[in-house]
mmCIF file of N, CA and C in Angstrom:
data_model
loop_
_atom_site.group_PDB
_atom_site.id
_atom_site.type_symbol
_atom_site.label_atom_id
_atom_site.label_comp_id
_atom_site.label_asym_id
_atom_site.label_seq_id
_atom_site.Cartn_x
_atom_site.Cartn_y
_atom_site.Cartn_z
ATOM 1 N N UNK F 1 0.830 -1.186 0.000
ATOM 2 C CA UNK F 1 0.000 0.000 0.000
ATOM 3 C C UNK F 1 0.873 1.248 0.000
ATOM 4 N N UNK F 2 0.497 1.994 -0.620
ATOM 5 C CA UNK F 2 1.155 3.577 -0.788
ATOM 6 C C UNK F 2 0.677 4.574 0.104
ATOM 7 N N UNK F 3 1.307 5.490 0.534
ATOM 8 C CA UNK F 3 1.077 6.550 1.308
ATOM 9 C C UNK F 3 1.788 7.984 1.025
ATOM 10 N N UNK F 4 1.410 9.449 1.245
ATOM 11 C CA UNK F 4 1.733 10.082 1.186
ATOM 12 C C UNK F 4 1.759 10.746 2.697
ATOM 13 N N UNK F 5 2.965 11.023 3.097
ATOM 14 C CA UNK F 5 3.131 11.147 4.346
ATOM 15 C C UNK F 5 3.579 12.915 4.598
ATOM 16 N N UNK F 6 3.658 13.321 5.663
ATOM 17 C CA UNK F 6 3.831 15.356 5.843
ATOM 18 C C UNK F 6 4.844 15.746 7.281
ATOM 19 N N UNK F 7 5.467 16.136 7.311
ATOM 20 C CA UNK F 7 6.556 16.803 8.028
ATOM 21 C C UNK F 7 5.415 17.181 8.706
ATOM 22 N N UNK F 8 4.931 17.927 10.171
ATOM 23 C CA UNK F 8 4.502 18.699 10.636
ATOM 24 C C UNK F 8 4.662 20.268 10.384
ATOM 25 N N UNK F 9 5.949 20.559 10.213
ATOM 26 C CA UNK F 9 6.216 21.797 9.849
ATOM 27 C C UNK F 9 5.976 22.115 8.607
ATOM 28 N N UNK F 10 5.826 21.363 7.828
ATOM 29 C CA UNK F 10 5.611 21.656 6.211
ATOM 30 C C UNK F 10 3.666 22.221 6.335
ATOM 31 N N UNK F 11 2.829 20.640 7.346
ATOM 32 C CA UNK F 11 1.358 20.819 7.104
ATOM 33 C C UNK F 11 1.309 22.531 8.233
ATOM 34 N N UNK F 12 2.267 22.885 8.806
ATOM 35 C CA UNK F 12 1.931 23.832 9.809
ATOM 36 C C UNK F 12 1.977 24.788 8.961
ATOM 37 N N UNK F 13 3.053 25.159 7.836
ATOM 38 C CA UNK F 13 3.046 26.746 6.922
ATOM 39 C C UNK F 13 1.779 26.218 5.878
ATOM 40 N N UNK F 14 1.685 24.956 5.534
ATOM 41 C CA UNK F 14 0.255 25.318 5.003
ATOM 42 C C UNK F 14 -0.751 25.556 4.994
ATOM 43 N N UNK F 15 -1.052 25.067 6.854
ATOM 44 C CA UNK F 15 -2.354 25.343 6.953
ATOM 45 C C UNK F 15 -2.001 27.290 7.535
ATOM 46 N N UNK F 16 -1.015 27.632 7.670
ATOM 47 C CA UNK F 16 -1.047 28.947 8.335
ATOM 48 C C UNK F 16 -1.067 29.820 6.841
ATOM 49 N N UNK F 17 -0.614 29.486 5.697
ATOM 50 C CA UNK F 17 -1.220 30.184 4.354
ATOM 51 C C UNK F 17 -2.942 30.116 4.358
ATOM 52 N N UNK F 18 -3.386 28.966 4.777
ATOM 53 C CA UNK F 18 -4.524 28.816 3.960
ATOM 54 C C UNK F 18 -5.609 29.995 5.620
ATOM 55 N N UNK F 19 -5.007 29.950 6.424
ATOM 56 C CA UNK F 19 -5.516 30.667 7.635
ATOM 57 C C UNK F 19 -5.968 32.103 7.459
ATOM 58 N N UNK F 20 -4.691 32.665 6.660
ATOM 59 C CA UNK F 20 -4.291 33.709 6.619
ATOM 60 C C UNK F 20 -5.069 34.239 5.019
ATOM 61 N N UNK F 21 -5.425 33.767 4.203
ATOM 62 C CA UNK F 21 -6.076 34.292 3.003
ATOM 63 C C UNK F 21 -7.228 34.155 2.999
ATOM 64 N N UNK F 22 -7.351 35.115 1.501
ATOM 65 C CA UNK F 22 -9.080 35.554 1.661
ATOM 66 C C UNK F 22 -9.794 34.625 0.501
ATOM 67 N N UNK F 23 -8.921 33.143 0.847
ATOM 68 C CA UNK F 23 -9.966 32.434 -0.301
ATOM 69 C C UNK F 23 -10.281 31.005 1.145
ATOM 70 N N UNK F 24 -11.901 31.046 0.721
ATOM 71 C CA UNK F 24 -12.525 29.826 0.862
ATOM 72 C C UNK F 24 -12.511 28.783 0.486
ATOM 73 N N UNK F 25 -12.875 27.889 1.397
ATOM 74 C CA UNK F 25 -12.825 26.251 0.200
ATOM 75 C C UNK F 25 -12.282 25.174 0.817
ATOM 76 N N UNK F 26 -11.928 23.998 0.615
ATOM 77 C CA UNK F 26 -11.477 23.081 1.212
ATOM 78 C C UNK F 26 -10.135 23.264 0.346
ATOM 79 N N UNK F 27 -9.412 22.382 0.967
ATOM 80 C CA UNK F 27 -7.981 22.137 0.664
ATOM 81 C C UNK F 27 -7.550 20.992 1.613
ATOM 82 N N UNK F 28 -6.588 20.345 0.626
ATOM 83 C CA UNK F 28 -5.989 19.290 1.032
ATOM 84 C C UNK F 28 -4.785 19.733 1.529
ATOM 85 N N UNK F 29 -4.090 19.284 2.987
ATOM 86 C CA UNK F 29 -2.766 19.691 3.336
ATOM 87 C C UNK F 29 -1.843 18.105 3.254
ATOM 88 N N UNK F 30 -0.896 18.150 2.670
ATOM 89 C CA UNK F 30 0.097 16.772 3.205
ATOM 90 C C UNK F 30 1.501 17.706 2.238
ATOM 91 N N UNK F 31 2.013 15.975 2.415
ATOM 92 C CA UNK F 31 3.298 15.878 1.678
ATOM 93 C C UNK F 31 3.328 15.401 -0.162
ATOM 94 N N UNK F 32 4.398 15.673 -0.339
ATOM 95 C CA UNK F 32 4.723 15.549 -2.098
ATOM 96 C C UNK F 32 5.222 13.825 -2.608
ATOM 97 N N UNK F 33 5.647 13.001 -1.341
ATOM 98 C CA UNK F 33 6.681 12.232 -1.727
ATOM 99 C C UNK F 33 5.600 10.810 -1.493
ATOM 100 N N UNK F 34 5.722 9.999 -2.014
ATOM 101 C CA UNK F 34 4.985 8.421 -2.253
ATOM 102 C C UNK F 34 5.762 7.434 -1.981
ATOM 103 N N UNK F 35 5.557 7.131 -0.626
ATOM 104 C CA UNK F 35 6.062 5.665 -0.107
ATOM 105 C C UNK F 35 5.572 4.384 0.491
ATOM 106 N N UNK F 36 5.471 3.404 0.259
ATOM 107 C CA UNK F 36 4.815 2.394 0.319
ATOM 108 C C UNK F 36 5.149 2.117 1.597
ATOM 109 N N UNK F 37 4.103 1.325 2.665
ATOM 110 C CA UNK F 37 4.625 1.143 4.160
ATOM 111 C C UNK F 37 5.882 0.349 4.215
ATOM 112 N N UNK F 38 5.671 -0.502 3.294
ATOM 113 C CA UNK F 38 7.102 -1.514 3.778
ATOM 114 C C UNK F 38 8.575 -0.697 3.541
ATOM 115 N N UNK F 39 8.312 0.348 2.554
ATOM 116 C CA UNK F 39 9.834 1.115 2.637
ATOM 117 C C UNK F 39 9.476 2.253 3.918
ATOM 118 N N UNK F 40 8.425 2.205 4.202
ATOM 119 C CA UNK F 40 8.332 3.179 5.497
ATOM 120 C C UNK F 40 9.298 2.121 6.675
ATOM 121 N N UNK F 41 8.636 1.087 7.046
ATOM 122 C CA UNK F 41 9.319 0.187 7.847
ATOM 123 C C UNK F 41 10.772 0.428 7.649
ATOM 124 N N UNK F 42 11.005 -0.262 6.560
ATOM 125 C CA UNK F 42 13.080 -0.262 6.142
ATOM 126 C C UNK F 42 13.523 0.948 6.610
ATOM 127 N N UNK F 43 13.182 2.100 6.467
ATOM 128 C CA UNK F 43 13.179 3.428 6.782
ATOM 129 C C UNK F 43 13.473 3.369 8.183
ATOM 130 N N UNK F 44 12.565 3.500 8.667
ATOM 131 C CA UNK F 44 12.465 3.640 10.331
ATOM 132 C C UNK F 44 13.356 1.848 11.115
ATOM 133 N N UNK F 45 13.486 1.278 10.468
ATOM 134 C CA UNK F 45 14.250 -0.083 10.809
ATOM 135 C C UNK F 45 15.508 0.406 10.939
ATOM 136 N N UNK F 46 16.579 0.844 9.765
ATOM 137 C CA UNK F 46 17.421 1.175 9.187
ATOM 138 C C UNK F 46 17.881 2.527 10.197
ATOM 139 N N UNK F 47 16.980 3.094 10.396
ATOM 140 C CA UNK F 47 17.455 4.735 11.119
ATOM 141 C C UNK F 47 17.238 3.936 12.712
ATOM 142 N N UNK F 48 17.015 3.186 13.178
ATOM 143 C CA UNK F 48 17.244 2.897 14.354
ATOM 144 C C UNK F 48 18.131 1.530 14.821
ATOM 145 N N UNK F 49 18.610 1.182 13.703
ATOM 146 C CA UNK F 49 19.545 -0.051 13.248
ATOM 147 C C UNK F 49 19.511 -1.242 13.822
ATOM 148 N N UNK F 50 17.770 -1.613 13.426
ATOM 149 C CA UNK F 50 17.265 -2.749 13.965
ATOM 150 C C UNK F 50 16.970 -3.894 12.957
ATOM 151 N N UNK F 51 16.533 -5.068 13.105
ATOM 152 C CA UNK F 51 15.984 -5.629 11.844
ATOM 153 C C UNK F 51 14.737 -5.298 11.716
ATOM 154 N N UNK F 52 14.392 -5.760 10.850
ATOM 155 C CA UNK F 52 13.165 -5.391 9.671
ATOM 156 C C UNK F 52 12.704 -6.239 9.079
ATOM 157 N N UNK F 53 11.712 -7.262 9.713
ATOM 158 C CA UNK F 53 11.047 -8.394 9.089
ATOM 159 C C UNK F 53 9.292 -8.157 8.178
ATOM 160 N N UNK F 54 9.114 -8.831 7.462
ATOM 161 C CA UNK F 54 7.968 -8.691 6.603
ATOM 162 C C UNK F 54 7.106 -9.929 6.838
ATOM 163 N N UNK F 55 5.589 -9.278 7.702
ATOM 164 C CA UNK F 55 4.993 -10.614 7.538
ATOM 165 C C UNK F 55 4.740 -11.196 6.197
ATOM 166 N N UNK F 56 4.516 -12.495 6.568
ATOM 167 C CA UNK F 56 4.264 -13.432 4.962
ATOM 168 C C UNK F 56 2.793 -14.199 4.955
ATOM 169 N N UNK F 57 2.098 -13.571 6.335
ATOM 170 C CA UNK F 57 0.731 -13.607 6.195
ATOM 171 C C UNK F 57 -0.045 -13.287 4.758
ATOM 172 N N UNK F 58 -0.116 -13.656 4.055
ATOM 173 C CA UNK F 58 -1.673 -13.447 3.150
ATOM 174 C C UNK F 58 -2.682 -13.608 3.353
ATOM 175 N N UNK F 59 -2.981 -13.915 4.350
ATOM 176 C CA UNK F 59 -4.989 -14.375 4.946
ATOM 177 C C UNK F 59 -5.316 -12.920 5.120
ATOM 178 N N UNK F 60 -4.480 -12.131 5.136
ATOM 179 C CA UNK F 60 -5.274 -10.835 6.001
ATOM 180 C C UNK F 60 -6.574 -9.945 5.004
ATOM 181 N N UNK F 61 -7.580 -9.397 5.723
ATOM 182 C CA UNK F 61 -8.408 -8.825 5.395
ATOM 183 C C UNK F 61 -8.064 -7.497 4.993
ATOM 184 N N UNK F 62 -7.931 -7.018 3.777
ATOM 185 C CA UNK F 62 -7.687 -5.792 4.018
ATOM 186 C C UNK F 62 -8.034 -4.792 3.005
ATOM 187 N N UNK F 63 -9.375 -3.769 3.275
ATOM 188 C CA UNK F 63 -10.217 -3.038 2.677
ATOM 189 C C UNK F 63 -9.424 -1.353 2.620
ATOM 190 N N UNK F 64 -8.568 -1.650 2.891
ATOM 191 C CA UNK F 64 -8.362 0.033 2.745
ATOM 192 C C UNK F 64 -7.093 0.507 1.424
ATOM 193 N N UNK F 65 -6.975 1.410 0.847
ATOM 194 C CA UNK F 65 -7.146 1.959 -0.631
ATOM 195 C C UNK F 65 -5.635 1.325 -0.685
ATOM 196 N N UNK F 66 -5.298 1.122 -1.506
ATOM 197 C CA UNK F 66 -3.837 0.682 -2.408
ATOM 198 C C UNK F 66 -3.124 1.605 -2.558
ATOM 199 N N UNK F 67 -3.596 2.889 -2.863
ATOM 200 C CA UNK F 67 -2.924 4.510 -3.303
ATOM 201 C C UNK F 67 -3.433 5.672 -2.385
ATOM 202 N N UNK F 68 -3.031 6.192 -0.959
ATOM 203 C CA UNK F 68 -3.405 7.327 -0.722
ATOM 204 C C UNK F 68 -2.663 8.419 -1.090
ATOM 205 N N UNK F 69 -3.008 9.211 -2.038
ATOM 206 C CA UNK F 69 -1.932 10.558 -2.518
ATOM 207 C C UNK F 69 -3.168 11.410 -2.261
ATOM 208 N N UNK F 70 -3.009 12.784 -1.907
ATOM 209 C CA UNK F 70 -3.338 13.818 -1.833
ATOM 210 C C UNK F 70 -2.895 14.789 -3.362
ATOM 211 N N UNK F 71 -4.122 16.038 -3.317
ATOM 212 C CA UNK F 71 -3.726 16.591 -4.553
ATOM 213 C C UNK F 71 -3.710 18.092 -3.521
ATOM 214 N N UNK F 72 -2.441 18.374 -3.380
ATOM 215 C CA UNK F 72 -2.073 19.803 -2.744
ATOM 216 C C UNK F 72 -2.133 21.080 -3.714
ATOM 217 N N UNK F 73 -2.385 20.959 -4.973
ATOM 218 C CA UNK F 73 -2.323 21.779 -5.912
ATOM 219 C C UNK F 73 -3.015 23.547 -5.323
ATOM 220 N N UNK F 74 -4.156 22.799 -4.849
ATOM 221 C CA UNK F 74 -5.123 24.471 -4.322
ATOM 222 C C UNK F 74 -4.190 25.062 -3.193
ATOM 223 N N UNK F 75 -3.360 24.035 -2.131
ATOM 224 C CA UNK F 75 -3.047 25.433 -1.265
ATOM 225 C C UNK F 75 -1.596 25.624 -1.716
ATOM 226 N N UNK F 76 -0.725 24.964 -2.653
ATOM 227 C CA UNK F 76 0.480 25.382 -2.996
ATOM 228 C C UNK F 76 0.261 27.044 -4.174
ATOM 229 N N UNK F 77 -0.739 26.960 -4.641
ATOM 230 C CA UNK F 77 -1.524 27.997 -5.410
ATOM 231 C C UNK F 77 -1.560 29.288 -4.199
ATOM 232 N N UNK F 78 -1.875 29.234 -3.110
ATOM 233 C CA UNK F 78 -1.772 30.356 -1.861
ATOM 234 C C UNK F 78 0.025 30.598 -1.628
ATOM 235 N N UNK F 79 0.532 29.350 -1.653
ATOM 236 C CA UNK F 79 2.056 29.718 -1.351
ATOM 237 C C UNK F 79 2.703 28.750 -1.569
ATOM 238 N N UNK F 80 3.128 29.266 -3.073
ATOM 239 C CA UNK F 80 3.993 28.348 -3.781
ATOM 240 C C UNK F 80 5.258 27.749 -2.788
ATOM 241 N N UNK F 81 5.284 26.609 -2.732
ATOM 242 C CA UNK F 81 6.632 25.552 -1.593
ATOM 243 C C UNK F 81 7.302 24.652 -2.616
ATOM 244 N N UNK F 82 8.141 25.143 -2.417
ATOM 245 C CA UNK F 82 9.552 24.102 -3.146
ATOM 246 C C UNK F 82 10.026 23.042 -2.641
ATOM 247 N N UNK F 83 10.227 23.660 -1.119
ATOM 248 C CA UNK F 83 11.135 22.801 -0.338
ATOM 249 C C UNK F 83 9.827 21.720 0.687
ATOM 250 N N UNK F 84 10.138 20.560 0.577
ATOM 251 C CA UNK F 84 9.567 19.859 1.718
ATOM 252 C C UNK F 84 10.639 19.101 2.551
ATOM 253 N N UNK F 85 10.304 18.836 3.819
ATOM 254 C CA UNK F 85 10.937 18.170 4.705
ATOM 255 C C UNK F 85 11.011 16.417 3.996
ATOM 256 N N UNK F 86 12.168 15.802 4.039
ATOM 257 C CA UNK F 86 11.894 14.590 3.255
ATOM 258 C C UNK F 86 11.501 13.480 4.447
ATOM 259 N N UNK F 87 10.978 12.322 3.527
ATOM 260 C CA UNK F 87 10.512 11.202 4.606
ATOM 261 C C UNK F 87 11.831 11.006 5.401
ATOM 262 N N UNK F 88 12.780 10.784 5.160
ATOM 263 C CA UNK F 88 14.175 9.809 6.135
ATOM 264 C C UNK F 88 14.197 11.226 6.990
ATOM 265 N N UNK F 89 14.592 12.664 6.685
ATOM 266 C CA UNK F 89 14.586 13.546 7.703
ATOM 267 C C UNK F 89 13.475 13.540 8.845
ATOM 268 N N UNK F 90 12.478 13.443 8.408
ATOM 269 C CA UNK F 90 11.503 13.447 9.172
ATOM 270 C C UNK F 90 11.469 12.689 10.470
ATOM 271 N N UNK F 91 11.417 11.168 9.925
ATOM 272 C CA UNK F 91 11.666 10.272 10.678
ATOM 273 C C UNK F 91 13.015 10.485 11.655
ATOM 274 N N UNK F 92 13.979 10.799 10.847
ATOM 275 C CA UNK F 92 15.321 11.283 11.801
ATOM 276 C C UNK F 92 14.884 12.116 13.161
ATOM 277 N N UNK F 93 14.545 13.249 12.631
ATOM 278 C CA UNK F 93 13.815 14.016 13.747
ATOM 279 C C UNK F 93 12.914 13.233 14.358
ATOM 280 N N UNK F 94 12.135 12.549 14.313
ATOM 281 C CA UNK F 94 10.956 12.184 15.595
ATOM 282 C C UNK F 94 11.497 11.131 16.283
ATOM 283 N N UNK F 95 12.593 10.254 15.543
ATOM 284 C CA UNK F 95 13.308 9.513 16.456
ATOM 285 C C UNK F 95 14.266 10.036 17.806
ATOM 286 N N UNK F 96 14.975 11.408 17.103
ATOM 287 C CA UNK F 96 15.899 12.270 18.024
ATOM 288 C C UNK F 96 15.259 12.375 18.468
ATOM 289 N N UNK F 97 13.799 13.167 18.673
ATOM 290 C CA UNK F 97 12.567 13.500 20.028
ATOM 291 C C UNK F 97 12.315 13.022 20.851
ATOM 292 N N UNK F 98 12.341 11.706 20.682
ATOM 293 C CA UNK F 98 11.435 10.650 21.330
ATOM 294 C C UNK F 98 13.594 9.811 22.273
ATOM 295 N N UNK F 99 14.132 9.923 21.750
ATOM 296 C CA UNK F 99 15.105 9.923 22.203
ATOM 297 C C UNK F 99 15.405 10.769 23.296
ATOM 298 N N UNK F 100 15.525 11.810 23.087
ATOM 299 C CA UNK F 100 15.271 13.491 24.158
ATOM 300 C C UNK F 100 14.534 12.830 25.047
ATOM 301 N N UNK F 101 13.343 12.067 24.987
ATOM 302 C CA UNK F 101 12.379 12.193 25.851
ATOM 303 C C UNK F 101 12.739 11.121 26.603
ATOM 304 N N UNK F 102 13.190 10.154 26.104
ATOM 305 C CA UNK F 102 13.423 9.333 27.058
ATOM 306 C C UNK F 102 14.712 9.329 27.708
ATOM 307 N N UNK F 103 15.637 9.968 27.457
ATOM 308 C CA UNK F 103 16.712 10.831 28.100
ATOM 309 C C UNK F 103 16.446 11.198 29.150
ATOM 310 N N UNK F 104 15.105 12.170 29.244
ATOM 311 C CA UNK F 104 15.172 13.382 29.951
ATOM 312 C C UNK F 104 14.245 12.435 31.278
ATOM 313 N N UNK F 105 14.036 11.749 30.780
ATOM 314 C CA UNK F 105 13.121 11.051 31.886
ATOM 315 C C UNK F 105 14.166 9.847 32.525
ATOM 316 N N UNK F 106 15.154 9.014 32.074
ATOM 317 C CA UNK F 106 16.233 8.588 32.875
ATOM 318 C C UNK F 106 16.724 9.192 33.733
ATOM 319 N N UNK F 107 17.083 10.476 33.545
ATOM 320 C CA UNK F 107 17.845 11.908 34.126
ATOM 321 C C UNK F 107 17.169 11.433 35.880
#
């Protein structure tokens, strides 16, 4: 299954464009980049330098979409963005956080 995944700080300047103007409407906020969970896993496996196994279950039930992408087109139209935070950064950062946190709570 595919996913389109969002930095926090990226969905935070978009939704603070779309806050801040004088157009109505819905809008979609996410990210630009398309990654399938299992390279999400390797990802987050890899950045915490663990293994990374794949179930080989096939019985499973599973109703939810093959492709979630978002079409950001309407609020990049409020404020054109070049730059996005990438998936491996991302993840980098929430691992350092959550690291911090459990730091700060050994302390």
């Amino acid at each position: 299954s595919l996913r389109t995944y969002c930095y926090v700080d990226d969905a935070v300047e978009m939704l603070t464009a779309i806050m801040f103007s004088q157009v109505q409407g819905v809008y979609n906020v996410g990210g630009i980049s398309t990654t399938s969970i299992r390279e999400l896993g390797e990802i987050v496996a890899d950045q915490l330098e663990v293994p990374f196994f794949v179930s080989t279950d096939d019985n499973r039930q599973d109703s939810s979409p093959k492709n979630v992408n978002l079409n950001i087109g309407r609020v990049l139209e409020l404020q054109p963005k070049t730059s996005f935070v990438t998936l491996e950064e991302g993840i980098s950062q929430v691992i350092g956080w959550y690291r911090m946190l459990i730091g700060s709570r050994q302390s």
